[in-house]
C-alpha cells in the first residue's frame, strides 16, 4: 500500500494532453490498476530496498543506549 501511494505521483506526471500515445478514457480507468500491479511486483521482488539499511540503523541506535 505504501509503495502504491509513492508511485501515484510518478504516474501523475505522464502527459495526457491527447497526443499520439494518449490512452484516453481507457487509460484513465486502468491506470489505478496498473499502479497497483506495479506496486505488487515491486513488493514481491524486494520492495524499495530500504529494509536492510533501516534495520541496521535501528540496531546501531539500540546498541548506543
Coordinates of N, CA, C and O in Angstrom, one line a residue, residues 7-64:
X7 N 4.0 5.6 -5.8 CA 4.0 5.6 -7.2 C 3.0 6.5 -7.9 O 3.2 6.9 -9.0
X8 N 2.0 6.8 -7.2 CA 0.9 7.6 -7.8 C 1.4 9.0 -8.3 O 1.0 9.3 -9.4
X9 N 2.2 9.7 -7.6 CA 2.7 11.0 -8.1 C 3.5 10.8 -9.4 O 3.5 11.6 -10.2
X10 N 4.3 9.7 -9.4 CA 5.1 9.5 -10.6 C 4.3 9.3 -11.8 O 4.5 9.8 -12.9
X11 N 3.2 8.5 -11.7 CA 2.3 8.2 -12.8 C 1.5 9.5 -13.2 O 1.0 9.6 -14.3
X12 N 1.3 10.4 -12.2 CA 0.5 11.6 -12.4 C 1.3 12.6 -13.3 O 0.7 13.5 -13.9
X13 N 2.6 12.4 -13.5 CA 3.4 13.3 -14.4 C 3.3 12.9 -15.9 O 3.9 13.6 -16.7
X14 N 2.7 11.8 -16.2 CA 2.5 11.3 -17.6 C 1.7 12.3 -18.3 O 0.6 12.7 -17.9
X15 N 2.1 12.7 -19.5 CA 1.4 13.7 -20.3 C 0.1 13.1 -20.9 O 0.2 12.1 -21.6
X16 N -1.0 13.6 -20.5 CA -2.3 13.2 -21.0 C -3.0 14.2 -21.9 O -4.2 14.4 -21.9
X17 N -2.2 15.0 -22.6 CA -2.7 16.1 -23.4 C -3.4 15.7 -24.7 O -3.8 16.5 -25.5
X18 N -3.6 14.4 -24.9 CA -4.3 13.9 -26.1 C -3.4 13.7 -27.3 O -3.8 13.7 -28.4
X19 N -2.1 13.5 -27.1 CA -1.1 13.3 -28.1 C -1.3 11.9 -28.7 O -2.3 11.2 -28.5
X20 N -0.3 11.5 -29.5 CA -0.3 10.2 -30.2 C -0.4 9.0 -29.3 O -1.1 8.0 -29.6
X21 N 0.2 9.1 -28.1 CA 0.2 8.0 -27.2 C -0.7 8.1 -26.0 O -0.5 7.4 -25.0
X22 N -1.7 9.0 -26.1 CA -2.7 9.1 -25.1 C -3.6 8.0 -25.1 O -4.1 7.6 -26.2
X23 N -3.9 7.4 -24.0 CA -4.8 6.2 -23.9 C -6.3 6.6 -23.7 O -7.1 5.7 -23.7
X24 N -6.6 7.9 -23.6 CA -7.9 8.3 -23.5 C -8.6 7.8 -22.2 O -8.0 7.6 -21.2
X25 N -9.9 7.5 -22.3 CA -10.7 7.1 -21.2 C -10.3 5.8 -20.6 O -10.3 5.6 -19.4
X26 N -9.9 4.9 -21.5 CA -9.4 3.6 -21.1 C -8.2 3.7 -20.2 O -8.1 3.0 -19.1
X27 N -7.3 4.5 -20.5 CA -6.1 4.7 -19.7 C -6.4 5.3 -18.4 O -5.9 4.8 -17.3
X28 N -7.4 6.2 -18.3 CA -7.8 6.8 -17.0 C -8.4 5.8 -16.1 O -8.2 5.8 -14.9
X29 N -9.2 4.8 -16.7 CA -9.8 3.8 -15.9 C -8.9 2.7 -15.4 O -9.0 2.2 -14.3
X30 N -7.9 2.4 -16.3 CA -7.0 1.3 -15.9 C -5.7 1.7 -15.2 O -5.0 0.9 -14.7
X31 N -5.4 3.0 -15.2 CA -4.2 3.4 -14.6 C -4.1 3.0 -13.1 O -3.0 2.6 -12.7
X32 N -5.1 3.2 -12.3 CA -5.0 2.8 -10.9 C -4.7 1.3 -10.7 O -3.9 0.9 -9.9
X33 N -5.2 0.4 -11.6 CA -4.9 -1.0 -11.6 C -3.5 -1.2 -12.0 O -2.8 -2.1 -11.4
X34 N -3.0 -0.5 -13.0 CA -1.6 -0.6 -13.4 C -0.6 -0.3 -12.2 O 0.3 -1.0 -11.9
X35 N -0.9 0.8 -11.6 CA -0.1 1.3 -10.4 C -0.1 0.2 -9.4 O 0.9 -0.1 -8.8
X36 N -1.3 -0.3 -9.1 CA -1.4 -1.4 -8.1 C -0.6 -2.6 -8.4 O 0.1 -3.2 -7.5
X37 N -0.6 -3.0 -9.6 CA 0.2 -4.2 -10.1 C 1.7 -3.9 -10.0 O 2.4 -4.8 -9.7
X38 N 2.1 -2.7 -10.4 CA 3.5 -2.4 -10.4 C 4.0 -2.4 -8.9 O 5.0 -2.9 -8.6
X39 N 3.1 -1.9 -8.0 CA 3.5 -1.9 -6.6 C 3.6 -3.3 -6.0 O 4.5 -3.6 -5.3
X40 N 2.6 -4.2 -6.4 CA 2.7 -5.6 -6.0 C 4.0 -6.3 -6.5 O 4.6 -7.0 -5.8
X41 N 4.3 -6.0 -7.7 CA 5.5 -6.6 -8.3 C 6.8 -6.1 -7.6 O 7.7 -6.9 -7.3
X42 N 6.8 -4.8 -7.3 CA 7.9 -4.3 -6.5 C 8.0 -4.9 -5.1 O 9.1 -5.3 -4.7
X43 N 6.9 -5.1 -4.5 CA 6.8 -5.8 -3.2 C 7.4 -7.2 -3.3 O 8.2 -7.6 -2.4
X44 N 7.0 -8.0 -4.3 CA 7.4 -9.4 -4.4 C 8.9 -9.5 -4.8 O 9.5 -10.5 -4.5
X45 N 9.5 -8.4 -5.4 CA 10.9 -8.5 -5.7 C 11.8 -7.8 -4.8 O 13.0 -7.5 -5.1
X46 N 11.3 -7.4 -3.6 CA 12.2 -6.8 -2.6 C 11.8 -5.4 -2.2 O 12.6 -4.8 -1.5
X47 N 10.8 -4.9 -2.7 CA 10.3 -3.5 -2.3 C 11.3 -2.5 -2.8 O 11.7 -2.5 -3.9
X48 N 11.5 -1.5 -1.9 CA 12.4 -0.4 -2.3 C 13.8 -0.6 -1.9 O 14.7 0.3 -2.2
X49 N 14.1 -1.7 -1.3 CA 15.5 -2.0 -0.9 C 16.0 -1.2 0.3 O 17.2 -1.0 0.6
X50 N 15.0 -0.7 1.1 CA 15.4 0.1 2.3 C 15.4 -0.7 3.6 O 15.9 -0.3 4.6
X51 N 14.8 -1.9 3.6 CA 14.6 -2.6 4.9 C 15.9 -3.0 5.6 O 16.0 -2.8 6.8
X52 N 16.9 -3.4 4.9 CA 18.2 -3.8 5.5 C 18.8 -2.6 6.1 O 19.3 -2.6 7.2
X53 N 18.9 -1.5 5.4 CA 19.5 -0.2 5.9 C 18.8 0.3 7.1 O 19.4 0.7 8.1
X54 N 17.5 0.3 7.1 CA 16.7 0.7 8.2 C 16.9 -0.2 9.4 O 17.1 0.3 10.6
X55 N 16.9 -1.5 9.2 CA 17.1 -2.4 10.3 C 18.5 -2.2 10.9 O 18.7 -2.2 12.1
X56 N 19.5 -2.1 10.1 CA 20.9 -1.9 10.6 C 21.0 -0.6 11.4 O 21.6 -0.5 12.5
X57 N 20.4 0.5 10.9 CA 20.4 1.7 11.7 C 19.7 1.6 13.0 O 20.1 2.2 14.0
X58 N 18.6 0.9 13.0 CA 17.8 0.7 14.3 C 18.7 -0.1 15.3 O 18.7 0.2 16.5
X59 N 19.4 -1.1 14.8 CA 20.2 -1.9 15.7 C 21.3 -1.0 16.3 O 21.7 -1.1 17.4
X60 N 21.9 -0.2 15.4 CA 23.0 0.7 15.8 C 22.5 1.7 16.9 O 23.2 2.0 17.9
X61 N 21.3 2.2 16.7 CA 20.8 3.2 17.6 C 20.5 2.5 19.0 O 20.7 3.1 20.0
X62 N 20.0 1.3 18.9 CA 19.6 0.5 20.1 C 20.9 0.2 20.9 O 20.9 0.2 22.1
X63 N 22.0 -0.1 20.2 CA 23.2 -0.5 20.9 C 23.9 0.7 21.6 O 24.6 0.5 22.6
X64 N 23.6 1.9 21.2 CA 24.1 3.1 21.8 C 23.5 3.4 23.2 O 24.1 4.0 24.0

